[in-house]
Short mmCIF file of N, CA, C and O in Angstrom, two decimals:
data_model
loop_
_atom_site.label_atom_id
_atom_site.label_comp_id
_atom_site.label_asym_id
_atom_site.label_seq_id
_atom_site.Cartn_x
_atom_site.Cartn_y
_atom_site.Cartn_z
N UNK S 1 0.85 -1.18 0.00
CA UNK S 1 0.00 0.00 0.00
C UNK S 1 0.89 1.24 0.00
O UNK S 1 1.74 1.41 0.86
N UNK S 2 0.68 2.11 -0.97
CA UNK S 2 1.51 3.30 -1.07
C UNK S 2 0.75 4.58 -0.74
O UNK S 2 1.26 5.67 -0.99
N UNK S 3 -0.47 4.49 -0.20
CA UNK S 3 -1.22 5.68 0.15
C UNK S 3 -2.06 5.48 1.41
O UNK S 3 -2.57 4.39 1.64
N UNK S 4 -2.17 6.55 2.22
CA UNK S 4 -3.01 6.53 3.42
C UNK S 4 -3.71 7.89 3.55
O UNK S 4 -3.23 8.89 3.04
N UNK S 5 -4.84 7.89 4.22
CA UNK S 5 -5.57 9.11 4.53
C UNK S 5 -5.25 9.51 5.96
O UNK S 5 -5.26 8.67 6.86
N UNK S 6 -4.94 10.80 6.17
CA UNK S 6 -4.62 11.30 7.50
C UNK S 6 -5.17 12.72 7.61
O UNK S 6 -4.76 13.61 6.85
N UNK S 7 -6.09 12.92 8.56
CA UNK S 7 -6.68 14.23 8.84
C UNK S 7 -7.19 14.95 7.59
O UNK S 7 -6.99 16.15 7.41
N UNK S 8 -7.83 14.20 6.70
CA UNK S 8 -8.42 14.79 5.50
C UNK S 8 -7.47 14.95 4.33
O UNK S 8 -7.86 15.45 3.28
N UNK S 9 -6.23 14.55 4.49
CA UNK S 9 -5.23 14.60 3.41
C UNK S 9 -4.89 13.18 3.00
O UNK S 9 -4.99 12.25 3.80
N UNK S 10 -4.43 13.02 1.78
CA UNK S 10 -3.94 11.73 1.33
C UNK S 10 -2.42 11.83 1.22
O UNK S 10 -1.89 12.78 0.64
N UNK S 11 -1.74 10.86 1.79
CA UNK S 11 -0.28 10.78 1.71
C UNK S 11 0.06 9.62 0.79
O UNK S 11 -0.37 8.49 1.03
N UNK S 12 0.82 9.91 -0.26
CA UNK S 12 1.27 8.86 -1.18
C UNK S 12 2.78 8.76 -1.11
O UNK S 12 3.49 9.73 -1.38
N UNK S 13 3.25 7.59 -0.76
CA UNK S 13 4.68 7.32 -0.68
C UNK S 13 5.23 7.06 -2.08
O UNK S 13 4.64 6.29 -2.85
N UNK S 14 6.36 7.71 -2.39
CA UNK S 14 7.02 7.51 -3.68
C UNK S 14 8.52 7.36 -3.42
O UNK S 14 9.32 8.21 -3.83
N UNK S 15 8.93 6.30 -2.71
CA UNK S 15 10.36 6.15 -2.42
C UNK S 15 11.14 5.89 -3.71
O UNK S 15 10.59 5.38 -4.69
N UNK S 16 12.39 6.28 -3.68
CA UNK S 16 13.26 6.13 -4.85
C UNK S 16 14.52 5.41 -4.42
O UNK S 16 15.12 5.76 -3.39
N UNK S 17 14.94 4.42 -5.23
CA UNK S 17 16.17 3.71 -4.90
C UNK S 17 17.36 4.39 -5.57
O UNK S 17 17.35 4.64 -6.78
N UNK S 18 18.36 4.69 -4.77
CA UNK S 18 19.58 5.32 -5.27
C UNK S 18 20.46 4.29 -5.96
O UNK S 18 20.74 3.23 -5.41
N UNK S 19 20.90 4.62 -7.17
CA UNK S 19 21.71 3.68 -7.95
C UNK S 19 23.07 3.41 -7.32
O UNK S 19 23.54 2.27 -7.35
N UNK S 20 23.68 4.42 -6.72
CA UNK S 20 25.03 4.24 -6.20
C UNK S 20 25.10 3.42 -4.92
O UNK S 20 26.01 2.64 -4.73
N UNK S 21 24.10 3.56 -4.05
CA UNK S 21 24.15 2.87 -2.75
C UNK S 21 23.09 1.77 -2.60
O UNK S 21 23.21 0.93 -1.71
N UNK S 22 22.06 1.82 -3.42
CA UNK S 22 20.96 0.86 -3.28
C UNK S 22 19.99 1.23 -2.18
O UNK S 22 19.00 0.54 -1.96
N UNK S 23 20.27 2.32 -1.48
CA UNK S 23 19.38 2.76 -0.41
C UNK S 23 18.14 3.44 -1.00
O UNK S 23 18.12 3.84 -2.16
N UNK S 24 17.13 3.56 -0.14
CA UNK S 24 15.85 4.14 -0.55
C UNK S 24 15.65 5.49 0.11
O UNK S 24 15.98 5.67 1.28
N UNK S 25 15.08 6.43 -0.64
CA UNK S 25 14.83 7.79 -0.14
C UNK S 25 13.39 7.96 0.32
O UNK S 25 12.52 7.17 -0.02
N UNK S 26 13.18 9.01 1.09
CA UNK S 26 11.84 9.38 1.55
C UNK S 26 11.31 10.49 0.63
O UNK S 26 11.75 11.63 0.71
N UNK S 27 10.44 10.11 -0.28
CA UNK S 27 9.77 11.04 -1.18
C UNK S 27 8.28 10.75 -1.11
O UNK S 27 7.87 9.58 -1.10
N UNK S 28 7.47 11.81 -1.06
CA UNK S 28 6.04 11.62 -0.96
C UNK S 28 5.30 12.80 -1.56
O UNK S 28 5.89 13.85 -1.80
N UNK S 29 4.03 12.58 -1.79
CA UNK S 29 3.14 13.64 -2.23
C UNK S 29 1.98 13.68 -1.26
O UNK S 29 1.45 12.63 -0.86
N UNK S 30 1.58 14.89 -0.85
CA UNK S 30 0.39 15.06 -0.02
C UNK S 30 -0.67 15.70 -0.90
O UNK S 30 -0.41 16.69 -1.58
N UNK S 31 -1.85 15.08 -0.89
CA UNK S 31 -2.96 15.55 -1.72
C UNK S 31 -4.10 16.02 -0.84
O UNK S 31 -4.36 15.45 0.22
N UNK S 32 -4.79 17.05 -1.30
CA UNK S 32 -6.00 17.54 -0.63
C UNK S 32 -7.10 17.54 -1.68
O UNK S 32 -6.99 18.16 -2.72
N UNK S 33 -8.15 16.78 -1.40
CA UNK S 33 -9.30 16.69 -2.30
C UNK S 33 -10.29 17.78 -1.90
O UNK S 33 -10.79 17.79 -0.77
N UNK S 34 -10.57 18.72 -2.80
CA UNK S 34 -11.50 19.81 -2.56
C UNK S 34 -12.53 19.83 -3.68
O UNK S 34 -12.18 20.16 -4.82
N UNK S 35 -13.76 19.48 -3.34
CA UNK S 35 -14.83 19.39 -4.33
C UNK S 35 -14.40 18.48 -5.47
O UNK S 35 -14.14 17.33 -5.25
N UNK S 36 -14.28 19.00 -6.67
CA UNK S 36 -13.86 18.17 -7.80
C UNK S 36 -12.42 18.43 -8.21
O UNK S 36 -12.00 18.05 -9.30
N UNK S 37 -11.64 19.06 -7.34
CA UNK S 37 -10.24 19.34 -7.62
C UNK S 37 -9.34 18.61 -6.62
O UNK S 37 -9.74 18.35 -5.48
N UNK S 38 -8.13 18.32 -7.08
CA UNK S 38 -7.12 17.72 -6.21
C UNK S 38 -5.88 18.61 -6.27
O UNK S 38 -5.37 18.90 -7.34
N UNK S 39 -5.42 19.05 -5.11
CA UNK S 39 -4.22 19.86 -5.01
C UNK S 39 -3.13 18.99 -4.41
O UNK S 39 -3.36 18.28 -3.43
N UNK S 40 -1.94 19.04 -5.00
CA UNK S 40 -0.85 18.19 -4.51
C UNK S 40 0.39 19.01 -4.19
O UNK S 40 0.59 20.10 -4.74
N UNK S 41 1.21 18.46 -3.30
CA UNK S 41 2.49 19.09 -2.99
C UNK S 41 3.49 17.97 -2.68
O UNK S 41 3.23 17.11 -1.84
N UNK S 42 4.64 17.99 -3.36
CA UNK S 42 5.67 16.98 -3.08
C UNK S 42 6.52 17.38 -1.87
O UNK S 42 6.72 18.57 -1.59
N UNK S 43 7.01 16.38 -1.17
CA UNK S 43 7.92 16.57 -0.05
C UNK S 43 8.99 15.48 -0.11
O UNK S 43 8.75 14.39 -0.64
N UNK S 44 10.13 15.77 0.48
CA UNK S 44 11.19 14.76 0.60
C UNK S 44 11.98 15.03 1.87
O UNK S 44 11.94 16.12 2.42
N UNK S 45 12.70 14.02 2.29
CA UNK S 45 13.56 14.13 3.47
C UNK S 45 14.90 13.50 3.12
O UNK S 45 14.99 12.68 2.20
N UNK S 46 15.92 13.86 3.84
CA UNK S 46 17.26 13.37 3.53
C UNK S 46 17.53 11.97 4.09
O UNK S 46 18.60 11.41 3.83
N UNK S 47 16.59 11.40 4.81
CA UNK S 47 16.78 10.07 5.39
C UNK S 47 16.93 9.02 4.29
O UNK S 47 16.33 9.13 3.22
N UNK S 48 17.73 8.01 4.57
CA UNK S 48 17.95 6.89 3.64
C UNK S 48 17.69 5.58 4.38
O UNK S 48 18.01 5.46 5.57
N UNK S 49 17.14 4.59 3.66
CA UNK S 49 16.79 3.32 4.29
C UNK S 49 17.24 2.16 3.42
O UNK S 49 17.33 2.28 2.19
N UNK S 50 17.51 1.03 4.05
CA UNK S 50 18.01 -0.15 3.35
C UNK S 50 16.94 -0.84 2.52
O UNK S 50 17.24 -1.47 1.52
N UNK S 51 15.66 -0.72 2.93
CA UNK S 51 14.61 -1.42 2.20
C UNK S 51 13.51 -0.46 1.75
O UNK S 51 13.30 0.60 2.35
N UNK S 52 12.83 -0.84 0.69
CA UNK S 52 11.72 -0.04 0.17
C UNK S 52 10.60 0.04 1.21
O UNK S 52 10.02 1.11 1.41
N UNK S 53 10.29 -1.08 1.86
CA UNK S 53 9.22 -1.09 2.86
C UNK S 53 9.50 -0.13 4.01
O UNK S 53 8.61 0.56 4.50
N UNK S 54 10.74 -0.09 4.45
CA UNK S 54 11.13 0.82 5.54
C UNK S 54 10.99 2.28 5.09
O UNK S 54 10.51 3.13 5.83
N UNK S 55 11.38 2.56 3.85
CA UNK S 55 11.25 3.92 3.31
C UNK S 55 9.79 4.32 3.22
O UNK S 55 9.42 5.45 3.56
N UNK S 56 8.92 3.41 2.77
CA UNK S 56 7.49 3.71 2.67
C UNK S 56 6.93 4.03 4.05
O UNK S 56 6.18 5.00 4.22
N UNK S 57 7.28 3.23 5.04
CA UNK S 57 6.82 3.48 6.41
C UNK S 57 7.20 4.90 6.85
O UNK S 57 6.39 5.63 7.42
N UNK S 58 8.42 5.30 6.58
CA UNK S 58 8.89 6.62 7.00
C UNK S 58 8.29 7.74 6.14
O UNK S 58 8.16 8.87 6.62
N UNK S 59 7.92 7.44 4.90
CA UNK S 59 7.18 8.43 4.09
C UNK S 59 5.87 8.79 4.80
O UNK S 59 5.52 9.98 4.89
N UNK S 60 5.16 7.79 5.30
CA UNK S 60 3.89 8.04 5.98
C UNK S 60 4.11 8.79 7.30
O UNK S 60 3.36 9.70 7.64
N UNK S 61 5.13 8.42 8.04
CA UNK S 61 5.43 9.11 9.29
C UNK S 61 5.77 10.58 9.02
O UNK S 61 5.24 11.48 9.68
N UNK S 62 6.61 10.82 8.03
CA UNK S 62 6.99 12.19 7.69
C UNK S 62 5.78 12.98 7.18
O UNK S 62 5.58 14.13 7.57
N UNK S 63 4.96 12.35 6.35
CA UNK S 63 3.76 13.01 5.86
C UNK S 63 2.82 13.41 6.98
O UNK S 63 2.26 14.51 6.99
N UNK S 64 2.66 12.56 7.97
CA UNK S 64 1.82 12.88 9.12
C UNK S 64 2.41 14.05 9.91
O UNK S 64 1.68 14.92 10.39
N UNK S 65 3.73 14.09 10.04
CA UNK S 65 4.38 15.20 10.73
C UNK S 65 4.16 16.51 9.98
O UNK S 65 3.92 17.55 10.60
N UNK S 66 4.25 16.47 8.66
CA UNK S 66 4.02 17.67 7.84
C UNK S 66 2.59 18.16 8.06
O UNK S 66 2.35 19.35 8.33
N UNK S 67 1.63 17.27 7.97
CA UNK S 67 0.22 17.63 8.13
C UNK S 67 -0.05 18.18 9.52
O UNK S 67 -0.81 19.14 9.69
N UNK S 68 0.58 17.60 10.52
CA UNK S 68 0.39 18.03 11.91
C UNK S 68 1.15 19.32 12.24
O UNK S 68 1.02 19.85 13.34
N UNK S 69 1.94 19.83 11.29
CA UNK S 69 2.70 21.05 11.54
C UNK S 69 3.95 20.84 12.36
O UNK S 69 4.48 21.77 12.96
N UNK S 70 4.45 19.60 12.39
CA UNK S 70 5.61 19.28 13.21
C UNK S 70 6.89 19.05 12.41
O UNK S 70 7.89 18.62 12.97
N UNK S 71 6.86 19.35 11.10
CA UNK S 71 8.04 19.20 10.26
C UNK S 71 8.57 20.60 9.90
O UNK S 71 7.85 21.41 9.33
N UNK S 72 9.79 20.85 10.27
CA UNK S 72 10.38 22.18 10.07
C UNK S 72 10.42 22.54 8.58
O UNK S 72 10.84 21.74 7.75
N UNK S 73 9.96 23.74 8.27
CA UNK S 73 9.96 24.30 6.91
C UNK S 73 9.08 23.53 5.93
O UNK S 73 9.26 23.64 4.72
N UNK S 74 8.14 22.74 6.42
CA UNK S 74 7.21 22.00 5.56
C UNK S 74 5.79 22.24 6.05
O UNK S 74 5.53 22.08 7.25
N UNK S 75 4.89 22.59 5.14
CA UNK S 75 3.51 22.85 5.55
C UNK S 75 2.54 22.50 4.43
O UNK S 75 2.90 22.53 3.26
N UNK S 76 1.34 22.20 4.84
CA UNK S 76 0.22 22.01 3.89
C UNK S 76 -0.87 23.03 4.18
O UNK S 76 -1.98 22.90 3.68
N UNK S 77 -0.56 24.04 4.97
CA UNK S 77 -1.55 25.03 5.41
C UNK S 77 -2.24 25.73 4.25
O UNK S 77 -3.40 26.11 4.36
N UNK S 78 -1.55 25.90 3.14
CA UNK S 78 -2.14 26.62 2.01
C UNK S 78 -2.71 25.70 0.92
O UNK S 78 -3.06 26.17 -0.16
N UNK S 79 -2.82 24.42 1.21
CA UNK S 79 -3.43 23.51 0.21
C UNK S 79 -4.94 23.66 0.21
O UNK S 79 -5.57 23.86 1.17
#
């Protein structure tokens, strides 16, 4: 599963595997569904993980922190 709903937003995990190290990055998109429109915003973090599943887990954790206003310099307030 690469998407979850949290506090009215959808978090979609889009981890990427680095060619040089084989590690996985934390990349995600947060979506807000408003009437018949969808607004999206990409986010990423510098964390690296050995497995895709671990990266996906942390994408959701980071996305929840962004939505909750607990991620420095990251916000969805204007979505």
